[in-house]
Short mmCIF file of C-alpha atoms in Angstrom, two decimals:
data_model
loop_
_atom_site.label_atom_id
_atom_site.label_comp_id
_atom_site.label_asym_id
_atom_site.label_seq_id
_atom_site.Cartn_x
_atom_site.Cartn_y
_atom_site.Cartn_z
CA MET A 1 -16.70 -61.27 20.93
CA VAL A 2 -13.60 -59.79 22.36
CA THR A 3 -13.01 -60.10 25.92
CA PHE A 4 -11.24 -57.30 28.02
CA ILE A 5 -9.69 -58.01 31.09
CA PRO A 6 -8.06 -54.90 33.21
CA PHE A 7 -6.27 -56.93 35.74
CA GLY A 8 -3.02 -55.75 37.24
CA GLU A 9 -2.24 -53.07 38.80
CA LYS A 10 -3.44 -49.81 38.49
CA PRO A 11 -1.35 -48.46 35.01
CA ASN A 12 -2.31 -52.53 33.32
CA ARG A 13 -5.98 -52.04 34.44
CA ASP A 14 -5.82 -48.27 32.67
CA GLY A 15 -4.09 -49.29 29.69
CA VAL A 16 -6.55 -52.35 29.03
CA LEU A 17 -9.83 -49.78 29.49
CA TYR A 18 -7.92 -47.32 26.83
CA VAL A 19 -7.23 -50.21 23.93
CA LEU A 20 -10.77 -50.90 24.38
CA GLN A 21 -11.76 -46.95 23.56
CA LEU A 22 -8.86 -47.29 20.80
CA LEU A 23 -10.44 -49.90 19.09
CA LYS A 24 -13.99 -48.90 19.26
CA ARG A 25 -12.48 -45.32 17.77
CA ASN A 26 -11.08 -47.20 14.98
CA LYS A 27 -14.46 -49.04 14.25
CA LEU A 28 -12.61 -52.62 15.04
CA ILE A 29 -15.17 -53.55 17.77
CA GLU A 30 -19.06 -53.91 17.99
CA ASP A 31 -19.17 -56.85 20.43
CA TYR A 32 -17.11 -56.98 23.74
CA MET A 33 -17.18 -57.59 27.17
CA ILE A 34 -15.19 -56.59 30.32
CA VAL A 35 -14.36 -58.89 33.39
CA GLU A 36 -13.09 -57.54 36.59
CA SER A 37 -11.11 -59.62 38.95
CA SER A 38 -8.75 -58.84 41.99
CA ARG A 39 -7.49 -61.90 41.98
CA VAL A 40 -6.39 -64.61 39.57
CA GLU A 41 -7.80 -67.32 41.16
CA LEU A 42 -11.62 -65.85 39.91
CA LEU A 43 -10.95 -65.39 36.46
CA ALA A 44 -11.81 -68.65 35.15
CA GLU A 45 -14.99 -68.47 36.95
CA ARG A 46 -16.21 -64.96 35.41
CA ILE A 47 -14.79 -65.02 31.65
CA PRO A 48 -16.57 -66.15 28.97
CA GLN A 49 -15.54 -69.04 26.85
CA ASP A 50 -14.14 -66.80 24.00
CA SER A 51 -11.95 -66.61 21.39
CA ALA A 52 -9.99 -62.88 21.93
CA TYR A 53 -9.23 -61.54 24.94
CA ILE A 54 -6.93 -58.00 25.68
CA ILE A 55 -5.37 -58.19 29.67
CA GLY A 56 -3.50 -56.10 31.84
CA GLU A 57 -0.75 -57.88 33.27
CA HIS A 58 0.30 -61.27 31.68
CA LEU A 59 -1.10 -63.43 34.86
CA ALA A 60 -4.26 -63.06 33.92
CA THR A 61 -3.31 -65.76 30.80
CA TYR A 62 -3.31 -68.21 33.81
CA GLY A 63 -6.98 -67.76 34.57
CA ILE A 64 -8.07 -67.64 30.70
CA VAL A 65 -6.11 -71.27 30.26
CA GLU A 66 -7.26 -72.73 33.56
CA LYS A 67 -10.51 -72.15 31.97
CA LEU A 68 -10.23 -72.87 28.36
CA ARG A 69 -7.90 -75.90 28.52
CA PRO A 70 -6.10 -76.00 25.60
CA GLN A 71 -3.90 -78.75 25.23
CA SER A 72 -0.94 -76.70 23.44
CA LEU A 73 0.25 -72.70 24.14
CA ILE A 74 2.30 -70.57 22.16
CA SER A 75 3.87 -68.16 24.08
CA VAL A 76 5.22 -64.98 22.12
CA ASP A 77 7.53 -63.01 24.72
CA ALA A 78 10.09 -61.13 25.44
CA HIS A 79 10.40 -63.44 28.91
CA THR A 80 9.67 -67.10 29.56
CA ASP A 81 7.74 -66.88 32.37
CA LEU A 82 9.21 -69.62 33.61
CA MET A 83 10.22 -68.66 36.62
CA HIS A 84 9.15 -71.19 39.53
CA ASP A 85 9.24 -69.39 42.94
CA TYR A 86 5.56 -68.14 43.23
CA LEU A 87 2.75 -67.69 40.92
CA ASP A 88 2.32 -64.33 39.14
CA HIS A 89 3.24 -62.20 35.79
CA GLY A 90 6.97 -64.15 35.92
CA SER A 91 5.97 -67.31 36.46
CA TRP A 92 2.25 -67.94 35.28
CA LEU A 93 3.44 -70.42 32.26
CA ALA A 94 5.79 -72.32 34.70
CA TYR A 95 2.19 -73.20 37.21
CA THR A 96 0.49 -73.59 33.32
CA LEU A 97 2.42 -76.65 33.12
CA GLU A 98 3.58 -77.87 36.44
CA GLU A 99 -0.64 -78.18 37.46
CA ARG A 100 -1.06 -79.82 34.18
CA LEU A 101 -3.64 -76.91 32.56
CA VAL A 102 -2.12 -77.48 29.55
CA ASN A 103 -0.01 -80.25 27.97
CA ARG A 104 3.22 -78.60 26.29
CA ALA A 105 4.39 -75.02 25.35
CA VAL A 106 6.35 -73.07 23.24
CA VAL A 107 8.17 -69.82 24.04
CA LEU A 108 9.32 -67.68 21.11
CA ALA A 109 11.43 -64.90 21.11
CA PRO A 110 12.37 -64.01 24.46
CA VAL A 111 15.32 -62.55 25.42
CA LEU A 112 15.82 -62.77 29.19
CA MET A 113 16.00 -66.29 29.80
CA ILE A 114 17.75 -66.88 33.42
CA PRO A 115 16.07 -66.97 36.90
CA THR A 116 16.06 -63.21 38.99
CA THR A 117 18.01 -64.89 42.20
CA GLU A 118 20.41 -67.87 43.36
CA ARG A 119 17.55 -69.37 44.63
CA THR A 120 14.90 -69.42 41.88
CA GLN A 121 14.11 -72.47 39.62
CA LEU A 122 13.73 -72.11 35.83
CA TRP A 123 10.75 -74.73 34.86
CA THR A 124 11.64 -76.68 31.88
CA ARG A 125 9.55 -79.47 31.44
CA ARG A 126 7.02 -79.57 28.24
CA VAL A 127 8.23 -76.36 26.95
CA LYS A 128 10.49 -75.51 24.85
CA ILE A 129 12.21 -72.17 24.38
CA PHE A 130 13.55 -70.46 20.89
CA PRO A 131 14.82 -67.15 21.57
CA ALA A 132 15.39 -63.57 19.71
CA LEU A 133 18.95 -63.55 19.63
CA LEU A 134 21.85 -66.33 20.05
CA ARG A 135 21.56 -68.02 23.55
CA SER A 136 23.32 -70.58 24.77
CA ARG A 137 22.18 -73.80 27.39
CA LYS A 138 25.04 -76.24 29.10
CA VAL A 139 23.60 -79.83 27.92
CA ARG A 140 25.43 -82.94 29.85
CA GLY A 141 28.50 -80.75 30.26
CA LYS A 142 28.72 -79.25 26.79
CA TRP A 143 27.30 -75.04 25.61
CA ARG A 144 25.06 -75.74 22.89
CA ALA A 145 22.92 -73.15 20.77
CA TYR A 146 19.61 -72.52 21.15
CA LYS A 147 17.22 -72.41 17.84
CA ASN A 148 16.57 -68.55 17.76
CA LEU A 149 15.37 -66.14 15.22
CA GLN A 150 18.49 -64.59 15.19
CA THR A 151 20.22 -67.43 13.27
CA ASN A 152 17.82 -69.86 12.36
CA ASP A 153 15.27 -69.44 9.66
CA LEU A 154 11.51 -68.82 11.30
CA LEU A 155 9.77 -71.64 9.41
CA GLU A 156 11.99 -74.13 10.46
CA ILE A 157 11.52 -73.23 14.31
CA LEU A 158 7.88 -73.58 13.70
CA ASP A 159 8.09 -76.65 11.73
CA GLU A 160 9.67 -77.84 14.84
CA ALA A 161 7.16 -76.25 17.32
CA LYS A 162 4.31 -78.00 15.16
CA LYS A 163 5.50 -81.57 15.55
CA TYR A 164 5.97 -80.73 19.70
CA LEU A 165 2.40 -78.84 20.17
CA GLY A 166 0.42 -80.40 17.18
CA ASP A 167 -2.04 -78.99 15.42
CA GLU A 168 -4.08 -76.30 17.56
CA VAL A 169 -2.84 -73.85 19.80
CA TYR A 170 -3.38 -71.42 22.32
CA LEU A 171 -1.75 -67.80 21.63
CA THR A 172 -0.80 -65.27 23.75
CA VAL A 173 1.66 -62.22 22.77
CA ASP A 174 2.96 -60.40 25.35
CA MET A 175 3.82 -56.73 23.44
CA ASP A 176 6.56 -56.63 25.41
CA VAL A 177 8.12 -58.93 23.27
CA LEU A 178 8.92 -55.19 21.13
CA ARG A 179 11.69 -52.94 21.27
CA PRO A 180 11.62 -50.15 24.15
CA GLU A 181 10.57 -47.49 21.58
CA TYR A 182 7.08 -49.02 21.25
CA LYS A 183 6.25 -48.18 24.84
CA ILE A 184 3.87 -50.38 25.53
CA ALA A 185 4.52 -52.35 28.42
CA ARG A 186 5.75 -51.22 32.04
CA PHE A 187 9.15 -53.06 32.27
CA GLN A 188 11.85 -54.77 30.45
CA HIS A 189 10.91 -55.18 26.10
CA GLY A 190 12.58 -57.74 23.76
CA GLU A 191 14.14 -57.61 20.55
CA LEU A 192 11.09 -57.82 17.96
CA THR A 193 10.73 -54.49 15.72
CA LEU A 194 7.07 -54.31 14.48
CA ASP A 195 7.29 -56.27 11.01
CA GLU A 196 9.47 -58.76 12.32
CA LEU A 197 6.28 -59.57 15.17
CA THR A 198 3.67 -59.40 12.69
CA GLU A 199 5.98 -61.98 10.61
CA VAL A 200 5.74 -64.63 13.19
CA LEU A 201 2.23 -63.69 14.11
CA GLU A 202 1.36 -64.26 10.60
CA GLU A 203 3.51 -67.69 10.05
CA VAL A 204 1.90 -68.91 13.19
CA LYS A 205 -1.59 -68.47 11.62
CA ARG A 206 -0.26 -69.93 8.55
CA ASN A 207 1.18 -73.34 10.44
CA PHE A 208 -1.00 -73.76 13.79
CA ARG A 209 -5.54 -73.49 14.74
CA ILE A 210 -5.19 -70.89 16.97
CA ALA A 211 -8.49 -71.91 19.12
CA ALA A 212 -8.12 -68.94 21.13
CA PHE A 213 -5.63 -66.10 22.06
CA ASP A 214 -4.70 -62.95 24.30
CA ILE A 215 -2.75 -60.08 23.81
CA ALA A 216 -1.20 -59.39 27.32
CA GLU A 217 0.96 -56.37 29.24
CA VAL A 218 -1.16 -53.52 27.68
CA SER A 219 -0.23 -50.58 30.07
CA ASP A 220 -1.09 -46.67 30.18
CA ARG A 221 1.64 -46.37 28.56
CA ILE A 222 0.43 -46.98 24.64
CA ARG A 223 -1.45 -43.82 25.72
CA ARG A 224 1.52 -41.41 25.00
CA SER A 225 2.77 -43.67 22.40
CA ARG A 226 2.24 -43.44 18.58
CA LEU A 227 4.05 -46.16 17.64
CA GLY A 228 1.91 -48.52 20.36
CA LYS A 229 -0.67 -47.91 19.25
CA LYS A 230 -0.20 -48.75 15.76
CA ALA A 231 1.60 -51.99 17.09
CA PHE A 232 -1.29 -52.72 19.41
CA VAL A 233 -3.95 -51.93 16.44
CA GLU A 234 -2.27 -53.91 13.68
CA VAL A 235 -1.28 -57.22 16.10
CA PHE A 236 -4.99 -57.19 16.69
CA GLN A 237 -6.21 -56.92 13.42
CA LEU A 238 -4.13 -59.40 12.03
CA LEU A 239 -5.43 -61.79 14.94
CA THR A 240 -8.81 -61.17 14.58
CA GLY A 241 -8.15 -61.33 10.43
#
């Protein structure tokens, strides 16, 4: 079964319901459920124990993880979602880790790495970050490069991720990880092409047991995006195949 969670503001809710119809038209789903909630705190008690979720605002992943309680998580996202100020779509992973809803996490392919304000803290414990592009950080007074998808081998990165996370993971794929021309998410987009994203996901499938997954940040922009529809369908088919 596939659970659709039209969570968040109206563009996110409409986007999730639109892709439900898109998948039905393409005969890619039969058994599905729609779960509505205006508050993330209510999601865990409302959603079923499923293997596939399609969600609007990425904050909904917090509710799914609260329900499933996986040991490890991989997030493929243009953002780290590790802001640590208040619980929202930009901080859900930080609070998931802080509250130990998951033990460890890896973020693949982010491009936006820094807090938005001087008062905002970035959560760093029990998480590894592998950016899409070359990025550096200060470690004991010296600048060191992150392992990244631009200058490092993907299999090397996933090997390190597997040693850190173990064999089984929950996978969340934020569609804003794609470049702006795909027009799926509402805000800043990432740097991956569809071919690059599918390569990452194929290797994640080969290297890990995916206990369950979600596809996140689907907005109603996808209605007017041929590339966006193609990308969504290909990612869905890859993860359910």
